[in-house]
Amino acid sequence: MEPQSCLIEQSFNGRYSVWVREALDELSNNFTITDPSISGHPIVFASRGFLKMLGYSKEEVIGKNGRMFQGPSTNRRTVLEIREAIRQERAIQINILNYRKDGTPFWMLFHMCPVFSKEDGRVIHFIGVQVPILRKPRRSGSGYVRNGVNLCEDGSGMRETVFGCCRREVCSDLVVELDRILALESVMDADDKELEVDEACEANDSEKQEAATAINNVLSVLTHYSEPPGRLVYGKRCGLSGRSLLGASSNIYLGRIKQSFVLTDPHLPDMPIVYASDGFLKLTGYARHEVLGHNCRFLNGQNTDSSTQFQIKESIQAEQACTVRILNYRKDKTPFWNFLHISPVRNASGKIAYYVWVQIDESCQNEDRQGLSPEMRHLSAVGAVKVAVRSMSMSASTSQS
Amino acid sequence: MMLSIKRVPTIVSNYQKEEAEEGARQGGGCGRNCLRNCCLPGAKLPLYAFKRLNKNINEKGLLDYEKKEPPVAFLDSLLLGEWEDRVQRGLFRYDVTACETKVIPGEYGFIAQLNEGRHLKKRPTEFQVDKVLQPFDGNKFNFTKVGQEEVLFQFEPSEDDEVQFFPNAPIDTENSPSVVAINVSPIEYGHVLLIPRILKCLPQRIDHDSFLLALHMAAEAGSPYFRLGYNSLGAFATINHLHFQAYYLAVPFPIEKAPTRKFTTLNGRVKISEIQNYPVRGLVFEGGHTLEDLSNAVSDSCICLQNNNIPYNVLISDSGKRIFLFPQCYAEKQALGEVNTELLDTQVNPAVWEISGHMVLKRKEDYHEASEQNAWRLLAEVSLSEEQFQEVKALIFEAILCGADGNGGVKQSLLEEPDVAPQSLEEVDALNKSSHSAVVPGKQECVVLH
């Protein structure tokens, strides 16, 4: 497997010209860019403003999932809503409680938006803009001072001071009362103070506008620097995806399965590959566009045993799973013994929709650190694919209705 | 008077259906390769040892733990792999992926599945529904009678600080392992049973350790789509041998989308909210300094409910970060003839999955006519009334405050007040079989709750 840092580099370099990072760095907005096609949906870019606001260095956030900013009081339902927006590849604007590196929580308006490739309609990135929400003072006794609008315009430095103050106050109140006799009251009291973080905080219109403007800024930079010009990116999906033969969201469901596998569609002529995992491309040396739409037989070659091929054909005709050892060839013509498992996969209507082919290169079987047998690794890939396809087709039927 | 209902029991093991015909056949290697003394000596099963010090899944900083890859991915490699292996070995009664399923259009997205095979070939059996706690009965079907091939692996806390995996570990009968077994009548892919301390033959009742184990399993799976559930007796559990269920379904459940209103935060930072705008009234627990804080708050509540003879269901969601608790009374209503026949005809048993919004339907017509309105109507019958719910809520709240002290406060004060007998809630309720009061030592204000 390629190291994740490589994938993160490629996430940008393959799609934009070299100047894109600089241009993004010049934007004063707080935002991150994430890549859903990499396992774990990591952050691949974080703006200076964002890093400053959260108190992290660039190295500490690149490659991590955005959930690293959530904490104990982050509303889990909000997290679910963001997760669903990602799965459905749509924009969302929502208030969420996040945590800075030093552990202080603060409310922000999170505005996320997918970036589509014009080429094949796939989501290539998500932009996440974060606008801190300034609270209106609610209680006279609360002790911290808001001196006006200046704070809003004045960059994150001042904001930090304000949030820092609130936090310290909450803390000290919590620590004061530890007396056991007052246990009950202290529960109530702490509860009351914690409203500071627990009570949902609403962003006002100007904050919402700020977030939307920031999204547009980032999008226009990405569009401007996208490369080659044919790979223009857009904030809105344009037309139906032509080349991605599965639904556009397939990546989110299938992309996290790390093993080498392909899905073939038995309902299309000659049963072509409709999905190929990163692991498969790595194993065989082909690029994705070279394998999609083709029958799996391109892996066979001169010394491939035809009786094994026949065995595969028969089990597919019988809609059965099968395991074989077959001599296959990489793109560079080097042969390898493929310990291959094939199994039918059903969609949400219970019908066979695909066949999954899981490949294990016998020569590097033992390189895997896993304590599982190759047979078990076949089956776990099949299991993960079955769940993904079933769920994927369930959701598809929802969006149609 | 004993209240009971007749229902078709779900067959969770291939050894369950033979039972009636064969009767109890004891001793001397029964030939089924089961988990009793006759077959256990020398038996081995994979063992997954989870990291116990994974105290707080919410706290920042400890998230680094996730980075370190375990030797085997718990859910994606081990559980799904072993489960698919049992699929290919033909141990399930039907192929659940061949069961049609859909998300019902509407605001909540209830999920409907047409499952005609689950309740075939079995006569209705009588179930007592008015006693949430019943003693374990070794003559009835229990999980020590399943075949070893139905058990996927042992699930135990690690002895050192790391996740460990042993593909072939002996079964330590002295320590009675916790195991994960398949449910041969799955309602979704990966449907398994977590059976804590299987050889101890615990009855279906929540205790602190077992619930924490279930939370660990959810955390270990690490996917918001792998959820665990619990049904008490009287709330559609059919086997009186302590078990949790779990399966993998990568869509949000309606209950997870329901709005909530916070009503309190406990000392350990566990936040408790009331579910709003959902047909079944219930509570949500989340947060907490440690996994144990959260676990204890929920198990205190469950123990309170079972001691007060109130049937309930629990859903462990969001990798163990959110827990839903539903007291319910459907079975009682059913036994008293208060549920309308149209609903009864659907034969849907509103257990934890149904309450959470995943409706497993047995008849084609119900599946094709499934609507948010129908789902809502059924679930509304399950819920306590607002008045009942507020009473139960007050009961739970008191129990938690006492329980929290019992776990934290009392221990701290032991040095100062040596005569306070440290007594766990379990010990107390064991002494207190009457099941109509919950007594907590050392705390006047919550002596009698009923």
CSV table of N, CA and C in Angstrom, one decimal, chain A residues 56 64 67-77 79-80 83-84 87 99-103 174 180 183-184 186-188 190-191 194-195 197-198 253 256 258-259 321 323 341-343 346-351 369-372 376 379-384 386-387 390-391 394-395 397-398 401, chain B residues 58-60 63 66-67 69-72 76-78 80-82 84-88 95-103 105 111 113 165 167 187-189 224-225 248-252 256-260 262-267 269 271 286-288 318 321-322 397 401 405 409 413 416-417 443:
chain,number,residue,atom,x,y,z
A,56,TYR,N,-3.4,24.3,16.1
A,56,TYR,CA,-2.6,23.2,15.6
A,56,TYR,C,-1.6,23.6,14.6
A,64,LYS,N,-5.4,13.7,9.0
A,64,LYS,CA,-6.4,13.3,10.0
A,64,LYS,C,-7.8,13.5,9.5
A,67,ARG,N,-12.9,14.6,12.5
A,67,ARG,CA,-13.5,14.3,13.8
A,67,ARG,C,-12.5,14.6,15.0
A,68,MET,N,-11.2,14.9,14.6
A,68,MET,CA,-10.2,15.2,15.7
A,68,MET,C,-10.6,16.5,16.4
A,69,PHE,N,-11.4,17.3,15.8
A,69,PHE,CA,-11.7,18.6,16.5
A,69,PHE,C,-13.0,18.4,17.4
A,70,GLN,N,-13.6,17.3,17.3
A,70,GLN,CA,-14.8,17.1,18.2
A,70,GLN,C,-14.3,16.6,19.6
A,71,GLY,N,-15.2,16.8,20.5
A,71,GLY,CA,-14.9,16.5,21.9
A,71,GLY,C,-16.1,16.0,22.6
A,72,PRO,N,-16.0,15.8,23.9
A,72,PRO,CA,-17.0,15.2,24.7
A,72,PRO,C,-18.4,15.9,24.6
A,73,SER,N,-18.4,17.2,24.4
A,73,SER,CA,-19.7,17.9,24.4
A,73,SER,C,-20.2,18.2,23.0
A,74,THR,N,-19.5,17.7,22.0
A,74,THR,CA,-19.9,17.9,20.6
A,74,THR,C,-21.2,17.1,20.4
A,75,ASN,N,-22.2,17.7,19.9
A,75,ASN,CA,-23.5,17.1,19.7
A,75,ASN,C,-23.4,15.9,18.7
A,76,ARG,N,-23.7,14.7,19.1
A,76,ARG,CA,-23.5,13.6,18.2
A,76,ARG,C,-24.5,13.6,17.1
A,77,ARG,N,-25.6,14.2,17.3
A,77,ARG,CA,-26.6,14.2,16.2
A,77,ARG,C,-26.1,15.1,15.1
A,79,VAL,N,-23.0,15.5,14.4
A,79,VAL,CA,-22.0,14.7,13.7
A,79,VAL,C,-22.6,13.8,12.7
A,80,LEU,N,-23.8,13.2,13.1
A,80,LEU,CA,-24.5,12.3,12.2
A,80,LEU,C,-25.0,13.0,10.9
A,83,ARG,N,-22.1,13.5,8.7
A,83,ARG,CA,-21.8,12.3,8.0
A,83,ARG,C,-22.7,11.9,6.9
A,84,GLU,N,-24.0,12.2,7.1
A,84,GLU,CA,-25.0,11.9,6.1
A,84,GLU,C,-24.8,12.8,4.9
A,87,ARG,N,-22.1,11.4,2.8
A,87,ARG,CA,-22.5,10.2,2.1
A,87,ARG,C,-23.4,10.6,0.9
A,99,TYR,N,-13.3,21.7,19.4
A,99,TYR,CA,-12.3,21.9,20.5
A,99,TYR,C,-11.0,22.3,19.9
A,100,ARG,N,-10.3,23.2,20.5
A,100,ARG,CA,-9.0,23.6,20.1
A,100,ARG,C,-8.0,22.6,20.7
A,101,LYS,N,-6.8,22.8,20.2
A,101,LYS,CA,-5.7,21.8,20.7
A,101,LYS,C,-5.6,21.8,22.2
A,102,ASP,N,-5.7,23.0,22.8
A,102,ASP,CA,-5.6,23.0,24.3
A,102,ASP,C,-6.8,22.6,25.0
A,103,GLY,N,-7.8,22.1,24.2
A,103,GLY,CA,-9.0,21.5,24.9
A,103,GLY,C,-10.1,22.4,25.1
A,174,LEU,N,-16.5,24.8,37.7
A,174,LEU,CA,-16.6,23.3,37.9
A,174,LEU,C,-15.7,22.8,39.0
A,180,ARG,N,-18.6,16.8,49.1
A,180,ARG,CA,-19.5,15.6,48.9
A,180,ARG,C,-20.9,15.9,49.3
A,183,ALA,N,-23.0,17.4,46.9
A,183,ALA,CA,-22.9,16.7,45.6
A,183,ALA,C,-24.1,17.0,44.6
A,184,LEU,N,-25.2,16.9,45.2
A,184,LEU,CA,-26.4,17.0,44.4
A,184,LEU,C,-26.5,18.4,43.8
A,186,SER,N,-24.1,20.4,43.4
A,186,SER,CA,-23.0,20.7,42.4
A,186,SER,C,-23.3,20.1,41.1
A,187,VAL,N,-24.1,19.0,41.1
A,187,VAL,CA,-24.5,18.4,39.8
A,187,VAL,C,-25.3,19.4,39.0
A,188,MET,N,-26.3,20.0,39.8
A,188,MET,CA,-27.1,20.9,39.1
A,188,MET,C,-26.4,22.2,38.7
A,190,ALA,N,-23.2,22.6,38.1
A,190,ALA,CA,-22.3,22.4,36.9
A,190,ALA,C,-23.1,22.3,35.7
A,191,ASP,N,-24.2,21.7,35.8
A,191,ASP,CA,-25.1,21.6,34.7
A,191,ASP,C,-25.5,22.9,34.1
A,194,GLU,N,-22.6,24.6,32.4
A,194,GLU,CA,-22.3,23.9,31.2
A,194,GLU,C,-23.2,24.3,30.0
A,195,LEU,N,-24.2,25.0,30.3
A,195,LEU,CA,-25.1,25.4,29.3
A,195,LEU,C,-24.2,26.2,28.3
A,197,VAL,N,-21.6,25.5,26.9
A,197,VAL,CA,-21.2,24.7,25.8
A,197,VAL,C,-22.3,23.8,25.3
A,198,ASP,N,-23.2,23.4,26.2
A,198,ASP,CA,-24.2,22.4,25.8
A,198,ASP,C,-25.3,23.0,25.0
A,253,TYR,N,-18.6,4.2,0.1
A,253,TYR,CA,-18.9,2.9,0.7
A,253,TYR,C,-17.8,1.9,0.5
A,256,ARG,N,-13.2,2.5,1.4
A,256,ARG,CA,-12.5,2.2,2.6
A,256,ARG,C,-12.1,0.8,2.7
A,258,LYS,N,-9.7,-1.9,1.9
A,258,LYS,CA,-8.3,-1.7,1.4
A,258,LYS,C,-7.8,-2.8,0.5
A,259,GLN,N,-8.4,-4.0,0.6
A,259,GLN,CA,-7.9,-5.1,-0.2
A,259,GLN,C,-8.1,-4.9,-1.7
A,321,ALA,N,-20.2,-19.1,-5.1
A,321,ALA,CA,-18.9,-18.6,-4.8
A,321,ALA,C,-17.8,-19.6,-5.2
A,323,THR,N,-13.3,-20.5,-5.1
A,323,THR,CA,-11.9,-20.0,-4.8
A,323,THR,C,-11.0,-20.8,-5.7
A,341,HIS,N,-10.8,-15.3,-5.1
A,341,HIS,CA,-12.1,-15.7,-4.6
A,341,HIS,C,-13.2,-14.8,-5.3
A,342,ILE,N,-14.2,-15.5,-5.8
A,342,ILE,CA,-15.3,-14.8,-6.5
A,342,ILE,C,-16.6,-15.1,-5.8
A,343,SER,N,-17.4,-14.1,-5.5
A,343,SER,CA,-18.7,-14.4,-4.9
A,343,SER,C,-19.7,-13.5,-5.4
A,346,ARG,N,-25.4,-9.3,-3.6
A,346,ARG,CA,-26.8,-8.9,-3.9
A,346,ARG,C,-27.0,-7.4,-3.5
A,347,ASN,N,-27.9,-6.8,-4.2
A,347,ASN,CA,-28.3,-5.4,-3.8
A,347,ASN,C,-29.5,-5.4,-2.9
A,348,ALA,N,-30.0,-4.2,-2.6
A,348,ALA,CA,-31.0,-4.1,-1.6
A,348,ALA,C,-32.3,-4.8,-2.0
A,349,SER,N,-32.5,-5.1,-3.3
A,349,SER,CA,-33.7,-5.8,-3.6
A,349,SER,C,-33.5,-7.3,-3.6
A,350,GLY,N,-32.4,-7.7,-3.1
A,350,GLY,CA,-32.1,-9.1,-2.9
A,350,GLY,C,-31.7,-9.8,-4.2
A,351,LYS,N,-31.4,-9.1,-5.3
A,351,LYS,CA,-31.0,-9.7,-6.5
A,351,LYS,C,-29.5,-9.6,-6.7
A,369,ARG,N,0.7,-8.1,7.8
A,369,ARG,CA,1.0,-8.2,9.3
A,369,ARG,C,-0.2,-8.9,9.9
A,370,GLN,N,-1.3,-9.1,9.2
A,370,GLN,CA,-2.5,-9.6,9.8
A,370,GLN,C,-2.4,-11.0,10.3
A,371,GLY,N,-3.1,-11.3,11.3
A,371,GLY,CA,-3.1,-12.7,11.8
A,371,GLY,C,-4.1,-13.5,11.2
A,372,LEU,N,-4.7,-13.1,10.1
A,372,LEU,CA,-5.8,-13.8,9.5
A,372,LEU,C,-5.3,-14.6,8.3
A,376,MET,N,-9.5,-16.2,5.1
A,376,MET,CA,-10.3,-15.3,5.9
A,376,MET,C,-10.3,-13.9,5.4
A,379,LEU,N,-12.7,-13.6,2.6
A,379,LEU,CA,-14.1,-13.6,3.1
A,379,LEU,C,-14.4,-12.2,3.8
A,380,SER,N,-13.4,-11.6,4.4
A,380,SER,CA,-13.7,-10.3,5.1
A,380,SER,C,-13.9,-9.3,4.0
A,381,ALA,N,-13.2,-9.4,2.9
A,381,ALA,CA,-13.4,-8.4,1.8
A,381,ALA,C,-14.8,-8.6,1.2
A,382,VAL,N,-15.2,-9.9,1.0
A,382,VAL,CA,-16.6,-10.2,0.5
A,382,VAL,C,-17.6,-9.6,1.5
A,383,GLY,N,-17.4,-9.8,2.8
A,383,GLY,CA,-18.4,-9.3,3.7
A,383,GLY,C,-18.5,-7.8,3.7
A,384,ALA,N,-17.4,-7.1,3.6
A,384,ALA,CA,-17.4,-5.7,3.6
A,384,ALA,C,-18.1,-5.2,2.3
A,386,LYS,N,-20.3,-6.8,0.5
A,386,LYS,CA,-21.8,-7.1,0.6
A,386,LYS,C,-22.5,-6.1,1.4
A,387,VAL,N,-22.0,-5.7,2.5
A,387,VAL,CA,-22.6,-4.7,3.3
A,387,VAL,C,-22.7,-3.3,2.6
A,390,ARG,N,-25.2,-3.5,-0.4
A,390,ARG,CA,-26.6,-3.5,0.1
A,390,ARG,C,-27.0,-2.1,0.6
A,391,SER,N,-26.1,-1.5,1.4
A,391,SER,CA,-26.5,-0.2,1.9
A,391,SER,C,-26.5,0.9,0.8
A,394,MET,N,-29.7,0.7,-1.0
A,394,MET,CA,-30.8,1.2,-0.2
A,394,MET,C,-30.9,2.7,-0.2
A,395,SER,N,-29.8,3.3,-0.1
A,395,SER,CA,-29.8,4.8,-0.1
A,395,SER,C,-30.2,5.3,-1.4
A,397,SER,N,-32.2,4.0,-3.5
A,397,SER,CA,-33.7,4.0,-3.6
A,397,SER,C,-34.3,5.1,-2.9
A,398,THR,N,-33.7,5.6,-1.8
A,398,THR,CA,-34.3,6.7,-1.1
A,398,THR,C,-34.2,8.0,-1.9
A,401,SER,N,-36.8,8.4,-4.5
A,401,SER,CA,-38.2,8.6,-4.1
A,401,SER,C,-38.5,10.0,-3.8
B,58,ASN,N,-14.2,9.7,23.8
B,58,ASN,CA,-14.6,11.0,23.4
B,58,ASN,C,-13.4,12.0,23.7
B,59,GLU,N,-12.7,11.7,24.7
B,59,GLU,CA,-11.7,12.7,25.1
B,59,GLU,C,-10.7,13.0,24.0
B,60,LYS,N,-10.3,14.2,23.9
B,60,LYS,CA,-9.3,14.5,22.9
B,60,LYS,C,-7.9,13.9,23.4
B,63,LEU,N,-7.5,10.2,21.2
B,63,LEU,CA,-7.9,9.8,19.9
B,63,LEU,C,-6.7,9.2,19.1
B,66,GLU,N,-6.5,5.6,18.1
B,66,GLU,CA,-7.1,5.1,16.8
B,66,GLU,C,-6.0,4.9,15.7
B,67,LYS,N,-5.0,5.7,15.8
B,67,LYS,CA,-4.0,5.7,14.8
B,67,LYS,C,-3.3,4.4,14.7
B,69,GLU,N,-2.7,0.8,14.4
B,69,GLU,CA,-3.6,-0.2,13.9
B,69,GLU,C,-3.5,-1.5,14.6
B,70,PRO,N,-4.6,-2.0,15.0
B,70,PRO,CA,-4.6,-3.3,15.7
B,70,PRO,C,-4.1,-4.4,14.7
B,71,PRO,N,-3.7,-5.6,15.2
B,71,PRO,CA,-3.2,-6.6,14.4
B,71,PRO,C,-4.3,-7.1,13.4
B,72,VAL,N,-5.6,-7.0,13.8
B,72,VAL,CA,-6.7,-7.4,12.9
B,72,VAL,C,-7.7,-6.3,13.1
B,76,ASP,N,-14.1,-5.1,10.2
B,76,ASP,CA,-14.0,-5.3,8.7
B,76,ASP,C,-13.3,-6.6,8.4
B,77,SER,N,-12.3,-7.0,9.3
B,77,SER,CA,-11.6,-8.2,9.0
B,77,SER,C,-12.1,-9.4,9.7
B,78,LEU,N,-12.2,-9.3,11.1
B,78,LEU,CA,-12.5,-10.4,11.9
B,78,LEU,C,-14.0,-10.7,11.8
B,80,LEU,N,-16.7,-9.6,10.1
B,80,LEU,CA,-17.3,-9.8,8.8
B,80,LEU,C,-16.7,-11.0,8.1
B,81,GLY,N,-15.4,-11.2,8.3
B,81,GLY,CA,-14.8,-12.4,7.6
B,81,GLY,C,-15.3,-13.7,8.2
B,82,GLU,N,-15.4,-13.8,9.5
B,82,GLU,CA,-15.9,-15.0,10.2
B,82,GLU,C,-17.3,-15.2,9.9
B,84,GLU,N,-19.0,-14.2,7.1
B,84,GLU,CA,-19.1,-14.6,5.7
B,84,GLU,C,-18.7,-16.1,5.6
B,85,ASP,N,-17.7,-16.5,6.4
B,85,ASP,CA,-17.3,-17.9,6.4
B,85,ASP,C,-18.5,-18.8,6.8
B,86,ARG,N,-19.3,-18.4,7.8
B,86,ARG,CA,-20.4,-19.1,8.2
B,86,ARG,C,-21.5,-19.1,7.2
B,87,VAL,N,-21.6,-18.0,6.4
B,87,VAL,CA,-22.5,-17.9,5.3
B,87,VAL,C,-22.1,-19.0,4.3
B,88,GLN,N,-20.8,-19.1,3.9
B,88,GLN,CA,-20.4,-20.0,2.9
B,88,GLN,C,-20.4,-21.5,3.4
B,95,ASP,N,-30.5,-16.5,3.4
B,95,ASP,CA,-29.5,-15.5,3.0
B,95,ASP,C,-30.1,-14.2,3.2
B,96,VAL,N,-29.7,-13.5,4.2
B,96,VAL,CA,-30.3,-12.2,4.6
B,96,VAL,C,-30.1,-11.2,3.5
B,97,THR,N,-29.0,-11.3,2.7
B,97,THR,CA,-28.8,-10.3,1.6
B,97,THR,C,-29.8,-10.6,0.5
B,98,ALA,N,-30.5,-11.7,0.5
B,98,ALA,CA,-31.6,-11.9,-0.5
B,98,ALA,C,-32.9,-11.4,0.0
B,99,CYS,N,-33.0,-10.9,1.2
B,99,CYS,CA,-34.2,-10.3,1.7
B,99,CYS,C,-34.3,-8.8,1.2
B,100,GLU,N,-35.4,-8.5,0.5
B,100,GLU,CA,-35.5,-7.2,0.0
B,100,GLU,C,-35.6,-6.1,1.1
B,101,THR,N,-35.0,-5.0,0.9
B,101,THR,CA,-35.0,-4.0,2.0
B,101,THR,C,-35.0,-2.6,1.4
B,102,LYS,N,-35.6,-1.6,2.1
B,102,LYS,CA,-35.7,-0.3,1.5
B,102,LYS,C,-35.8,0.7,2.6
B,103,VAL,N,-35.5,2.0,2.3
B,103,VAL,CA,-35.7,3.1,3.2
B,103,VAL,C,-37.1,3.7,2.8
B,105,PRO,N,-39.9,6.3,2.3
B,105,PRO,CA,-39.8,7.7,2.1
B,105,PRO,C,-40.5,8.4,3.3
B,111,ILE,N,-36.7,2.1,8.0
B,111,ILE,CA,-36.1,1.1,7.1
B,111,ILE,C,-37.0,-0.1,7.2
B,113,GLN,N,-37.7,-4.2,6.0
B,113,GLN,CA,-37.1,-5.4,5.3
B,113,GLN,C,-38.2,-6.4,5.2
B,165,PHE,N,-4.5,-10.4,19.0
B,165,PHE,CA,-5.4,-11.4,18.3
B,165,PHE,C,-4.7,-12.7,18.3
B,167,PRO,N,-5.4,-16.4,16.7
B,167,PRO,CA,-6.3,-17.2,15.8
B,167,PRO,C,-6.8,-18.5,16.4
B,187,ILE,N,-31.1,-10.5,11.0
B,187,ILE,CA,-32.0,-9.5,10.3
B,187,ILE,C,-31.2,-8.5,9.5
B,188,GLU,N,-29.9,-8.6,9.6
B,188,GLU,CA,-29.0,-7.9,8.6
B,188,GLU,C,-27.7,-8.6,8.6
B,189,TYR,N,-26.9,-8.2,7.6
B,189,TYR,CA,-25.5,-8.7,7.5
B,189,TYR,C,-24.7,-8.6,8.8
B,224,PRO,N,-20.1,3.8,13.0
B,224,PRO,CA,-21.4,4.2,13.5
B,224,PRO,C,-22.5,3.3,13.0
B,225,TYR,N,-22.2,2.4,12.0
B,225,TYR,CA,-23.2,1.6,11.4
B,225,TYR,C,-23.3,0.2,12.0
B,248,TYR,N,-24.7,-5.0,11.2
B,248,TYR,CA,-24.1,-3.9,10.4
B,248,TYR,C,-25.1,-3.4,9.4
B,249,LEU,N,-25.5,-2.2,9.5
B,249,LEU,CA,-26.3,-1.7,8.4
B,249,LEU,C,-26.0,-0.2,8.2
B,250,ALA,N,-25.4,0.1,7.0
B,250,ALA,CA,-24.8,1.4,6.8
B,250,ALA,C,-25.8,2.4,6.4
B,251,VAL,N,-26.9,2.6,7.1
B,251,VAL,CA,-27.8,3.7,6.9
B,251,VAL,C,-28.1,4.2,8.3
B,252,PRO,N,-28.4,5.5,8.4
B,252,PRO,CA,-28.8,6.0,9.8
B,252,PRO,C,-30.1,5.5,10.2
B,256,GLU,N,-31.8,7.8,15.5
B,256,GLU,CA,-30.5,8.6,15.6
B,256,GLU,C,-30.7,10.0,15.1
B,257,LYS,N,-31.8,10.1,14.2
B,257,LYS,CA,-32.0,11.4,13.7
B,257,LYS,C,-33.0,12.2,14.5
B,258,ALA,N,-33.7,11.6,15.5
B,258,ALA,CA,-34.7,12.3,16.2
B,258,ALA,C,-34.1,13.4,17.1
B,259,PRO,N,-34.7,14.5,17.1
B,259,PRO,CA,-34.2,15.6,18.0
B,259,PRO,C,-34.2,15.2,19.5
B,260,THR,N,-33.4,15.8,20.3
B,260,THR,CA,-33.4,15.5,21.7
B,260,THR,C,-33.4,16.8,22.5
B,262,LYS,N,-31.9,18.1,26.1
B,262,LYS,CA,-31.1,17.7,27.3
B,262,LYS,C,-31.9,18.1,28.6
B,263,PHE,N,-31.8,17.1,29.5
B,263,PHE,CA,-32.4,17.6,30.8
B,263,PHE,C,-31.4,17.6,32.0
B,264,THR,N,-30.3,16.9,31.8
B,264,THR,CA,-29.3,17.0,32.8
B,264,THR,C,-27.9,16.5,32.4
B,265,THR,N,-26.9,17.0,33.1
B,265,THR,CA,-25.5,16.5,32.9
B,265,THR,C,-25.1,16.0,34.3
B,266,LEU,N,-24.6,14.8,34.3
B,266,LEU,CA,-24.1,14.2,35.6
B,266,LEU,C,-22.7,14.6,35.9
B,267,ASN,N,-22.3,14.3,37.1
B,267,ASN,CA,-21.0,14.6,37.6
B,267,ASN,C,-19.9,14.1,36.6
B,269,ARG,N,-19.9,14.0,33.6
B,269,ARG,CA,-20.1,14.7,32.3
B,269,ARG,C,-21.0,13.8,31.4
B,271,LYS,N,-24.2,13.3,29.6
B,271,LYS,CA,-25.4,14.1,29.3
B,271,LYS,C,-26.6,13.2,29.1
B,286,GLU,N,-25.1,10.3,26.5
B,286,GLU,CA,-23.9,10.5,25.8
B,286,GLU,C,-22.9,11.3,26.6
B,287,GLY,N,-21.7,11.4,26.0
B,287,GLY,CA,-20.6,12.1,26.7
B,287,GLY,C,-20.0,11.3,27.8
B,288,GLY,N,-19.5,11.9,28.9
B,288,GLY,CA,-18.8,11.2,30.0
B,288,GLY,C,-17.3,11.4,29.8
B,318,ASP,N,-23.6,4.9,17.4
B,318,ASP,CA,-22.5,5.8,17.2
B,318,ASP,C,-21.2,5.3,17.9
B,321,LYS,N,-20.9,5.9,21.5
B,321,LYS,CA,-21.0,7.2,22.0
B,321,LYS,C,-22.4,7.7,22.4
B,322,ARG,N,-23.4,7.1,21.8
B,322,ARG,CA,-24.8,7.4,22.2
B,322,ARG,C,-25.6,6.2,22.5
B,397,PHE,N,-33.7,8.8,37.3
B,397,PHE,CA,-32.8,9.9,37.6
B,397,PHE,C,-32.3,9.7,39.1
B,401,LEU,N,-28.3,9.1,40.4
B,401,LEU,CA,-27.6,9.9,41.3
B,401,LEU,C,-27.1,9.1,42.5
B,405,ASP,N,-23.0,8.0,43.0
B,405,ASP,CA,-22.3,8.1,44.3
B,405,ASP,C,-21.8,6.7,44.7
B,409,GLY,N,-18.4,8.5,44.6
B,409,GLY,CA,-18.4,9.2,45.9
B,409,GLY,C,-18.1,8.3,47.1
B,413,SER,N,-15.0,8.3,49.9
B,413,SER,CA,-15.2,8.7,51.3
B,413,SER,C,-14.9,7.5,52.2
B,416,GLU,N,-12.6,8.1,55.1
B,416,GLU,CA,-13.1,9.0,56.2
B,416,GLU,C,-14.2,8.2,57.0
B,417,GLU,N,-15.0,7.4,56.3
B,417,GLU,CA,-16.1,6.8,57.1
B,417,GLU,C,-16.0,5.3,56.9
B,443,LYS,N,-27.2,6.3,51.5
B,443,LYS,CA,-27.8,7.5,50.9
B,443,LYS,C,-29.3,7.5,51.3
